[in-house]
Coordinates of C-alpha atoms in Angstrom, one line a residue:
M1 CA -110.3 130.4 21.3
A2 CA -110.9 128.9 17.9
Y3 CA -110.9 130.9 14.7
S4 CA -112.6 129.8 11.5
P5 CA -110.5 130.0 8.5
V6 CA -111.2 132.7 6.1
T7 CA -112.2 131.5 2.8
K8 CA -111.8 133.9 -0.3
P9 CA -114.7 134.0 -2.6
C10 CA -114.0 131.7 -5.8
K11 CA -113.8 133.6 -9.0
L12 CA -115.9 132.6 -12.1
P13 CA -114.1 131.2 -15.1
R14 CA -113.6 134.0 -17.7
S15 CA -115.6 133.9 -20.8
I16 CA -115.3 135.7 -24.2
Q17 CA -119.0 136.5 -23.9
S18 CA -118.7 138.1 -20.5
E19 CA -115.7 140.2 -21.5
H20 CA -117.8 141.8 -24.3
R21 CA -115.1 141.9 -26.9
S22 CA -115.9 143.6 -30.1
F23 CA -114.2 144.2 -33.3
Q24 CA -112.8 147.6 -33.8
A25 CA -113.2 149.4 -37.0
A26 CA -109.5 150.7 -36.8
W27 CA -108.2 147.0 -37.3
E28 CA -109.3 147.1 -40.8
E29 CA -106.7 149.6 -41.7
E30 CA -104.1 148.6 -39.2
Y31 CA -104.0 144.8 -39.4
L32 CA -106.4 144.1 -42.7
F33 CA -109.0 142.3 -40.9
V34 CA -112.8 142.5 -41.4
E35 CA -115.5 141.0 -38.9
W36 CA -116.9 138.0 -40.7
P37 CA -118.6 135.9 -39.7
K38 CA -120.2 137.3 -36.6
E39 CA -117.9 137.7 -33.7
K40 CA -115.1 136.6 -35.6
A41 CA -112.3 138.3 -37.8
T42 CA -111.2 137.4 -41.3
C43 CA -107.9 138.3 -42.8
L44 CA -108.3 140.1 -46.1
L45 CA -105.0 138.8 -47.4
C46 CA -104.9 135.1 -46.5
K47 CA -108.8 134.7 -45.6
E48 CA -107.6 133.0 -42.3
K49 CA -110.1 133.4 -39.5
V50 CA -109.2 134.6 -35.9
N51 CA -111.9 133.4 -33.4
V52 CA -110.9 135.5 -30.3
L53 CA -111.4 139.4 -31.1
T54 CA -108.4 140.9 -29.4
R55 CA -105.8 143.5 -30.7
Y56 CA -103.0 141.2 -29.7
N57 CA -104.5 138.2 -31.8
L58 CA -104.9 140.3 -34.9
E59 CA -101.4 142.2 -34.6
R60 CA -99.6 138.9 -34.1
H61 CA -101.1 137.3 -37.2
Y62 CA -100.4 140.4 -39.3
K63 CA -96.8 140.7 -38.1
T64 CA -95.9 137.0 -38.4
R65 CA -97.8 136.3 -41.6
H66 CA -97.9 139.7 -43.7
A67 CA -94.7 141.6 -42.4
S68 CA -93.7 142.4 -46.0
Y69 CA -97.0 144.2 -46.7
T70 CA -96.2 147.4 -45.1
E71 CA -93.1 147.6 -47.2
N72 CA -95.3 148.2 -50.3
F73 CA -98.3 149.8 -48.8
T74 CA -97.8 152.5 -45.9
L75 CA -100.4 152.7 -43.3
H76 CA -102.9 155.5 -43.6
S77 CA -101.6 156.0 -47.2
Q78 CA -104.3 156.6 -50.0
L79 CA -102.7 153.6 -51.8
H80 CA -103.2 151.4 -48.7
S81 CA -106.9 152.6 -48.2
A82 CA -107.7 151.7 -52.1
K83 CA -106.0 148.4 -51.4
V84 CA -108.0 147.5 -48.2
A85 CA -111.1 148.5 -50.0
S86 CA -110.3 146.2 -53.2
L87 CA -109.7 143.4 -50.5
K88 CA -113.1 144.0 -48.9
Q89 CA -114.7 144.1 -52.3
T90 CA -113.1 140.8 -53.4
L91 CA -114.0 139.2 -50.1
L92 CA -117.8 140.4 -50.5
S93 CA -117.9 139.1 -54.0
Q94 CA -116.6 135.6 -52.8
Q95 CA -119.2 135.6 -50.0
T96 CA -122.1 136.7 -52.4
L97 CA -121.1 133.8 -54.8
F98 CA -121.0 131.4 -52.0
L99 CA -124.3 132.3 -50.7
C100 CA -125.8 132.2 -54.3
Q101 CA -124.5 128.7 -54.7
M102 CA -126.0 127.7 -51.3
K103 CA -129.4 129.2 -52.4
E104 CA -129.3 127.3 -55.7
S105 CA -128.4 124.1 -53.9
E106 CA -131.4 124.5 -51.5
A107 CA -133.7 125.3 -54.4
V108 CA -132.5 122.2 -56.3
T109 CA -133.1 120.0 -53.2
E110 CA -136.5 121.6 -52.4
A111 CA -137.7 121.0 -56.1
S112 CA -136.5 117.4 -55.7
F113 CA -138.6 117.0 -52.6
K114 CA -141.6 118.3 -54.3
I115 CA -141.4 116.1 -57.4
C116 CA -140.9 113.1 -55.1
Y117 CA -143.9 114.2 -53.0
L118 CA -146.1 114.1 -56.2
L119 CA -144.9 110.9 -57.2
A120 CA -145.7 109.3 -53.8
K121 CA -149.0 111.1 -53.7
H122 CA -150.2 109.8 -57.0
K123 CA -148.7 106.4 -56.0
Q124 CA -146.2 106.3 -59.0
P125 CA -142.9 104.2 -58.9
F126 CA -139.7 106.1 -58.0
T127 CA -138.1 105.2 -61.2
E128 CA -140.6 107.5 -63.0
A129 CA -138.6 110.5 -61.4
E130 CA -135.9 110.3 -63.9
L131 CA -138.4 110.3 -66.8
V132 CA -139.8 113.6 -65.1
K133 CA -136.3 115.2 -65.3
K134 CA -136.1 114.2 -69.0
C135 CA -139.4 115.6 -69.6
F136 CA -138.3 119.0 -68.0
L137 CA -135.1 119.1 -70.1
S138 CA -137.0 118.5 -73.3
A139 CA -139.7 121.0 -72.4
A140 CA -137.2 123.7 -71.3
E141 CA -135.2 123.4 -74.5
I142 CA -138.3 124.5 -76.3
L143 CA -139.9 126.8 -73.9
F144 CA -136.5 128.9 -73.1
E145 CA -135.2 128.8 -76.7
N146 CA -135.2 132.7 -77.0
Y147 CA -134.0 133.3 -73.2
S148 CA -130.6 134.7 -72.5
N149 CA -130.3 132.5 -69.4
K150 CA -131.4 129.2 -71.2
S151 CA -128.1 127.6 -70.3
S152 CA -128.4 128.3 -66.6
I153 CA -132.0 127.1 -66.7
L154 CA -131.0 123.7 -68.1
K155 CA -128.1 123.5 -65.8
E156 CA -130.5 123.7 -62.8
I157 CA -132.8 121.2 -64.2
G158 CA -129.8 118.9 -64.7
A159 CA -128.7 119.1 -61.2
L160 CA -132.2 117.8 -59.9
Q161 CA -131.2 114.6 -57.7
L162 CA -134.1 112.2 -59.0
S163 CA -132.7 108.8 -58.7
D164 CA -134.9 106.0 -57.4
S165 CA -132.8 105.9 -54.2
T166 CA -132.9 109.6 -53.9
C167 CA -136.4 109.5 -54.1
A168 CA -136.9 106.8 -51.5
R169 CA -134.9 108.9 -49.2
R170 CA -136.8 112.0 -49.8
I171 CA -140.1 110.2 -49.2
E172 CA -138.9 108.8 -46.0
A173 CA -137.6 112.1 -44.8
T174 CA -141.0 113.6 -45.8
G175 CA -143.0 110.8 -44.0
E176 CA -140.7 111.3 -40.8
N177 CA -141.6 115.1 -40.9
V178 CA -145.3 114.7 -41.4
Q179 CA -145.3 112.2 -38.5
K180 CA -143.6 114.6 -36.2
Q181 CA -146.1 117.4 -37.0
V182 CA -149.0 115.0 -36.5
I183 CA -147.5 113.8 -33.1
K184 CA -146.8 117.5 -32.0
A185 CA -150.2 118.5 -32.9
V186 CA -151.9 115.6 -30.9
R187 CA -149.6 116.5 -27.8
E188 CA -151.0 120.1 -28.1
S189 CA -154.6 119.0 -28.5
P190 CA -157.0 119.3 -25.4
F191 CA -158.3 115.8 -26.3
F192 CA -158.2 113.3 -29.0
S193 CA -159.7 109.8 -30.0
I194 CA -158.2 107.1 -31.9
A195 CA -159.5 104.1 -34.3
M196 CA -157.6 100.9 -34.8
D197 CA -157.7 98.2 -37.0
E198 CA -155.1 95.2 -37.5
S199 CA -154.4 93.3 -40.7
T200 CA -151.7 91.2 -42.1
D201 CA -149.3 92.4 -44.7
I202 CA -147.7 90.3 -47.5
G203 CA -144.9 89.2 -45.3
D204 CA -147.5 87.5 -42.8
V205 CA -146.7 90.2 -40.2
A206 CA -149.6 91.7 -38.3
Q207 CA -149.8 95.5 -38.7
L208 CA -151.8 97.8 -36.4
L209 CA -153.3 100.9 -38.4
V210 CA -154.0 103.8 -36.1
W211 CA -155.9 106.8 -36.9
V212 CA -156.2 110.0 -34.8
R213 CA -158.8 112.5 -34.4
Y214 CA -157.9 115.7 -32.7
L215 CA -158.4 119.5 -32.5
D216 CA -155.8 122.0 -34.1
Q217 CA -154.8 125.2 -33.0
S218 CA -158.0 126.8 -34.2
L219 CA -160.0 124.1 -32.5
H220 CA -161.0 122.6 -35.6
P221 CA -161.3 118.8 -35.9
K222 CA -158.7 116.9 -38.1
E223 CA -158.2 113.3 -38.8
E224 CA -154.6 111.9 -39.7
L225 CA -152.8 108.6 -39.9
L226 CA -150.9 108.4 -36.7
C227 CA -148.8 105.4 -37.1
L228 CA -148.6 101.8 -38.3
L229 CA -147.3 99.4 -35.7
P230 CA -146.0 95.8 -36.5
L231 CA -147.3 93.3 -33.9
Q232 CA -144.8 90.6 -33.5
G233 CA -146.2 87.4 -32.2
H234 CA -149.6 87.4 -30.7
T235 CA -152.3 89.8 -31.6
R236 CA -154.5 89.7 -28.6
G237 CA -156.2 92.8 -27.2
E238 CA -153.7 93.1 -24.2
D239 CA -150.7 92.8 -26.9
I240 CA -152.3 95.7 -29.0
L241 CA -153.0 97.7 -26.0
D242 CA -149.2 97.3 -24.9
S243 CA -148.2 98.4 -28.3
I244 CA -150.3 101.5 -28.1
C245 CA -149.2 102.5 -24.7
N246 CA -145.5 102.0 -25.7
Y247 CA -146.0 104.2 -28.8
F248 CA -147.6 106.9 -26.8
E249 CA -145.0 106.8 -24.0
T250 CA -142.1 107.1 -26.4
H251 CA -143.4 109.9 -28.3
H252 CA -144.8 111.8 -24.9
I253 CA -148.4 111.8 -26.0
P254 CA -150.5 112.2 -22.8
L255 CA -152.9 109.4 -22.3
D256 CA -155.2 111.8 -20.0
S257 CA -156.2 113.5 -23.2
L258 CA -157.5 110.3 -24.9
V259 CA -161.4 110.2 -24.7
S260 CA -162.4 107.5 -27.1
I261 CA -160.9 104.3 -28.7
T262 CA -162.6 102.7 -31.6
T263 CA -162.0 99.0 -32.7
D264 CA -163.7 96.3 -34.7
G265 CA -165.1 94.7 -31.6
L266 CA -161.7 93.8 -30.2
L267 CA -161.5 93.9 -26.5
L268 CA -158.3 95.7 -25.2
W269 CA -158.8 94.9 -21.3

C-alpha cells in the first residue's frame, strides 16, 4: 500500500506591514525617539532614523549611542521630561524650516514656469526672461520701499531661474505636459476627428501638422494641436498614413473612435 507524502503548508514571508508595528508613545521618554516621518522613528539626540519600529531596535540604538545620557537625566524625572520637550520643539522647528524652504523653492519654480509660458505665448525670445527679472527687481525696490519684508521679497525675486537655457527647458516641459493632457482627453473622448496638412521646414524636412477635434468630459467640442510629425523620405499618402497609425499606436489612441479625416486632397489609401 503506497502512502503519499504529507506536505506542510508553506508559510508566507513575514512583512513589516503584516505585523502592524506601530510607534509607542512611551518610547519618547524611554529612548528619546519620535515617530517621524510616518512609520519611522527619529532619534531626538542625533536625528538618526530607525526604519523598523520595534522596542529592541530603539533600545539598542539608545544604549549604544547615548548611554551617557541617563547619567545626567534620570528617566521620568522632571528634568528629563523638560529635556525631551525641548528636543521635540527643536526638531519641530527644523522640520518647519525645511518645509518652508521647500514651499519657497516650489513657489520660485512655479513663478519661473509662468513667466516662461507668457514669453512663449507672446512669441518672445527666451533671452528676454532675464530682462523681466531685472524689471521685477527695479519695480520691487520702489513698490516695497516701506515694507518690513522688502529684503525677503527681493531675495525671492532674485532666486528666479530665468536664463535662456532654463526657459527652453521650462517650455519643453510645459509642451510635454500639454501634449499628455490632450492625448489623455482624446483617449477618453467617445469619438474624434483629425485634420492634417504637410509642409517643409527650413531644414528641408517635411513636417506633418495634425489637429484634433474631440469632446471633453462635459461633451463640449474642443480643438487642439495633436502633434507635429517629421516625415523622413517620401511624403506619399501611405507614408503619412503609416506615421499617423504609428503615433496613435504609440500613445494608445483608439482608432475605432476616429470618425473623420480631413486633408488637402491627399489620398491616404
